[in-house]
Amino acid sequence: MKRYRPHILVVIALAIVLSTGWHGALRNALTDLRFAWQSRDASGNVVVVAIDAPSIDQIGVWPWPRRLHAELLHRLEAAGARDIAFDVDFSTPSDPASDEAFVKALREVGGSTILPSFKQPTPNGGAAHVNRPLKPFGNQSWPAVVNVAVESDGLVRRYPFGERLGDALMPSMAVVLAGQDVNRRPPFLIDFSIRATSIPSVSYIDVLRGDTATLDKLRDKKIIVGATALELGDRFSVPNGRIVSGPVLQALAAESVLQGRMLRWTSDIGMILGLGLICLLMMYSWRRIAPGIRVTVLIASGAAVELVAALVQARWPLVIDTSLFHIAIIAYLTAIALDEIDFRSLLGRIAESRFHRIAMSLGDGLVCTDEDHRITVWNPGASAIFGFAPAEMIGRPFETLCAVPVDVGARPSMHDAARQALLVPGGAVVVEFEGRRKNGETFPVEASFSGWQGTDGFQYGAILRDISVRKREVERVKYLAEHDALTGLANRNTLHAGLAGMIADVRRRPREVGLLVIGLDGFQQINNMLGHSAGDRVLRAVAERLRIEADGKAVVARLSGDEFAIALDCAEAGEPIVAFAERIAQAFEAPLATGTRQHRVRISIGVAVYPEGGHNADDLLSNGHLALSRAKATRRGGHVLFEAAIRQELENRLTLESELALAADRGEFELFYQPQVRLIDGSLVGAEALIRWRHPVRGYVSPAEFMPVVNTSALSERIANWVMETACRQARTWEVSGNGVRVAINLSPSQLQSGDLAHAVAALLDATELSPSLLEIEVTEDILLHDEIRVLDMFKRIQQLGVRVLFDDFGTGYASLSYLKKFPLDGLKIDRSFVFGLLANSDDAAIVGSTIGLSKQLGLTVVAEGIENRATADFLVSMGCEEGQGYFFGRPMPAEAFEKQFLAAELVAVSAA
């Protein structure tokens, strides 16, 4: 068994490596090293047109209008570029004019442009979403996939020939650019011996400006247009510690194809034969040949195999896996070492050496003295601390180490400290004193004294530590506890203490104390667009400007995030608090300089003044924040002085929320119904369900008063679901009685955010047995803004139930026309603000007429709101509007009144017929 022990060790090592996958990491490392040894230049046939930092600085914040890409295409075509590939996302529409310009440019260059498609993981872990170029772009270009696989170590090594997107196999961008066929071939290894710096690159802005020298570099070249700027984040880690941008990675893959360097692993048969050969050689020579010769043979074999692998990889597109061969060699070398070493002797020497190092190489100083306090032991740690050599200190008094204090009696007595150590648990007393180095420098020392009775009398010892760093760290911790680490301003705790001190002082000498709570407007956009490091530079610049404006007469603090505060004694500041606030606001009219950039940052200020704005520091801070919230909501870029009405408004809201919760529990809400009629003959087609609150004391409360609170409170979903259920049950009652009245309800954002609305609507229709065609859901633009993909799927499923979906308040938002294109709608409601002035205002008439015409072309129903007279109704009929509602036809009314006024007449008409 002992004879075969080295070979068993090798087999175990190989088994462990194979089972854990370590050989893969070694294989990749060896391949990467060969890339580093075999550097080669790119062919120059692939050129990157870089969306770089100079282009962003001159053109503006990314993404750019697509008309620029169209102009770039024309420039590249005129320069004689062969093939053009964009590594840019074209899956979402931008402004129509730019999109049309890009389509036209694609068509004019002959449809030879390559546009990317890519898979994008969904947030909920479902099937990956495929982003493709918009259909007009796709019809005029070649498709290519740009996804690459990131391996477990975070690096990109392999490149696919293509990938299946849906039912079709789509080629990769580099494969298309190099003119290769997919043919369902497996991915290949990119040849990273091709230097990325040798790939020609020109700036996007230079091409766009038509720079002659730049355009000359593009003739008969294959072009990849993509982002290389750091702030755009399109970066990949590749072997040998390099990071390249997305377009450069695609260019390296294309170069690998063009140069015939699509690397592939060789068969494992050669590796197995090599392992068998080295094992047979070691088994034969183990006891026959000296260990030194065996070591030389093993090292030479490993070097020879690796040299052959490097030469093969340099000459042919083949990668030989030598990882297991090297692991076997290392295992045999380890076995030789274990076979030759005398372990007992080795362990003894190790233990002795360790004890010596611990005893004599302590970082702390070790000093011992005799009964007369003269030093007998002085270790290297003490020399490092005090600068004295052992020969200089042996025999000298311990007090030599102490600096001479003002009070000589303050010197530490080693005798007293050691005697005291004998009386305390643990046997040591720790004291601090000022020590003195050989060069005369004084510094704080911590000494742990102990004493013991020896054969030569009572002896003393001390462990000495230089605590200068600890003292500085304590000061630093104290500083950080009182200041903001980023800006150096006072923090919230220090501001609170300063405010409290000012208030205590002015109570003895009556005058005003002011607090400014300052918030940056739109600061989150800086973080989102430029990154948090740029945001930190802006915050430091803001802090410096506030510090300059305060001029040492106030406490300037950073509260949190992008909020700052200034506390000042108005008498010491020498100006009224309002004038001070105006001066601070005006100071930010000038841009802030942060390195090479300048930022225009506006601030909003909330002002609270003692005693009207609060009687203590907590009240001033709370009321200052309330005033800041009011300033951000009403006067961005200005200041608001706290008044009791601001807090009263908040308290009123909280009271109203509490009353609304009780109203929901007590069933105080009711639904009123406003008729919707066919304008041409006035016949009833439906009713809009509108919520009303019957307060036990105040009577009916206007929805304008309580619905804004409901929509932003936790009650929103509960009340919205009640409205939907009540309206459906009422519609079913009318349906059973022979009146098919279509009931419209307004959808709340909370109903989309909380769960599966389509499932809830289906369950409600099943429970009430209401015909789906009698239910109509009205949505507003603020609902459509939340998670468009999810909302789109939800509305499609609702429509599949047979329920109608209408766009409410059309024309009042920012992107209504785009929503008509994106979302499956059955109709829209023209907002009353356009209908009210229809007869008197030609602009309103033009908007309404255009909306009706557009809706007819899209096959949408149009309902006009706010009709208050016959003339308006007739005018809408002449425009082609089919349905409407308003006070002219009937005000919102309870269900009973609605039945008497509108449904009873229809029942009589049916009976007469």
mmCIF file with all atom_site columns, C-alpha atoms in Angstrom, residues 19 149 215 239 286 301 407 417 443-444 583 724:
data_model
loop_
_atom_site.group_PDB
_atom_site.id
_atom_site.type_symbol
_atom_site.label_atom_id
_atom_site.label_alt_id
_atom_site.label_comp_id
_atom_site.label_asym_id
_atom_site.label_entity_id
_atom_site.label_seq_id
_atom_site.pdbx_PDB_ins_code
_atom_site.Cartn_x
_atom_site.Cartn_y
_atom_site.Cartn_z
_atom_site.occupancy
_atom_site.B_iso_or_equiv
_atom_site.pdbx_formal_charge
_atom_site.auth_seq_id
_atom_site.auth_comp_id
_atom_site.auth_asym_id
_atom_site.auth_atom_id
_atom_site.pdbx_PDB_model_num
ATOM 1  C CA . SER A 1 19  ? -15.726 17.136 -8.912  1.00 0.00 ? 19  SER A CA 1
ATOM 2  C CA . ALA A 1 149 ? -22.722 34.790 -22.070 1.00 0.00 ? 149 ALA A CA 1
ATOM 3  C CA . LEU A 1 215 ? -13.977 59.658 -43.086 1.00 0.00 ? 215 LEU A CA 1
ATOM 4  C CA . PRO A 1 239 ? -9.464  37.824 -19.684 1.00 0.00 ? 239 PRO A CA 1
ATOM 5  C CA . TRP A 1 286 ? 9.587   6.100  -7.952  1.00 0.00 ? 286 TRP A CA 1
ATOM 6  C CA . SER A 1 301 ? 7.350   17.771 -18.775 1.00 0.00 ? 301 SER A CA 1
ATOM 7  C CA . ASP A 1 407 ? 3.532   68.405 38.009  1.00 0.00 ? 407 ASP A CA 1
ATOM 8  C CA . ALA A 1 417 ? 1.084   50.284 40.028  1.00 0.00 ? 417 ALA A CA 1
ATOM 9  C CA . PHE A 1 443 ? 3.458   60.736 22.822  1.00 0.00 ? 443 PHE A CA 1
ATOM 10 C CA . PRO A 1 444 ? 0.667   58.993 24.766  1.00 0.00 ? 444 PRO A CA 1
ATOM 11 C CA . ARG A 1 583 ? -29.830 85.715 -0.296  1.00 0.00 ? 583 ARG A CA 1
ATOM 12 C CA . MET A 1 724 ? -66.648 48.327 -8.727  1.00 0.00 ? 724 MET A CA 1
#
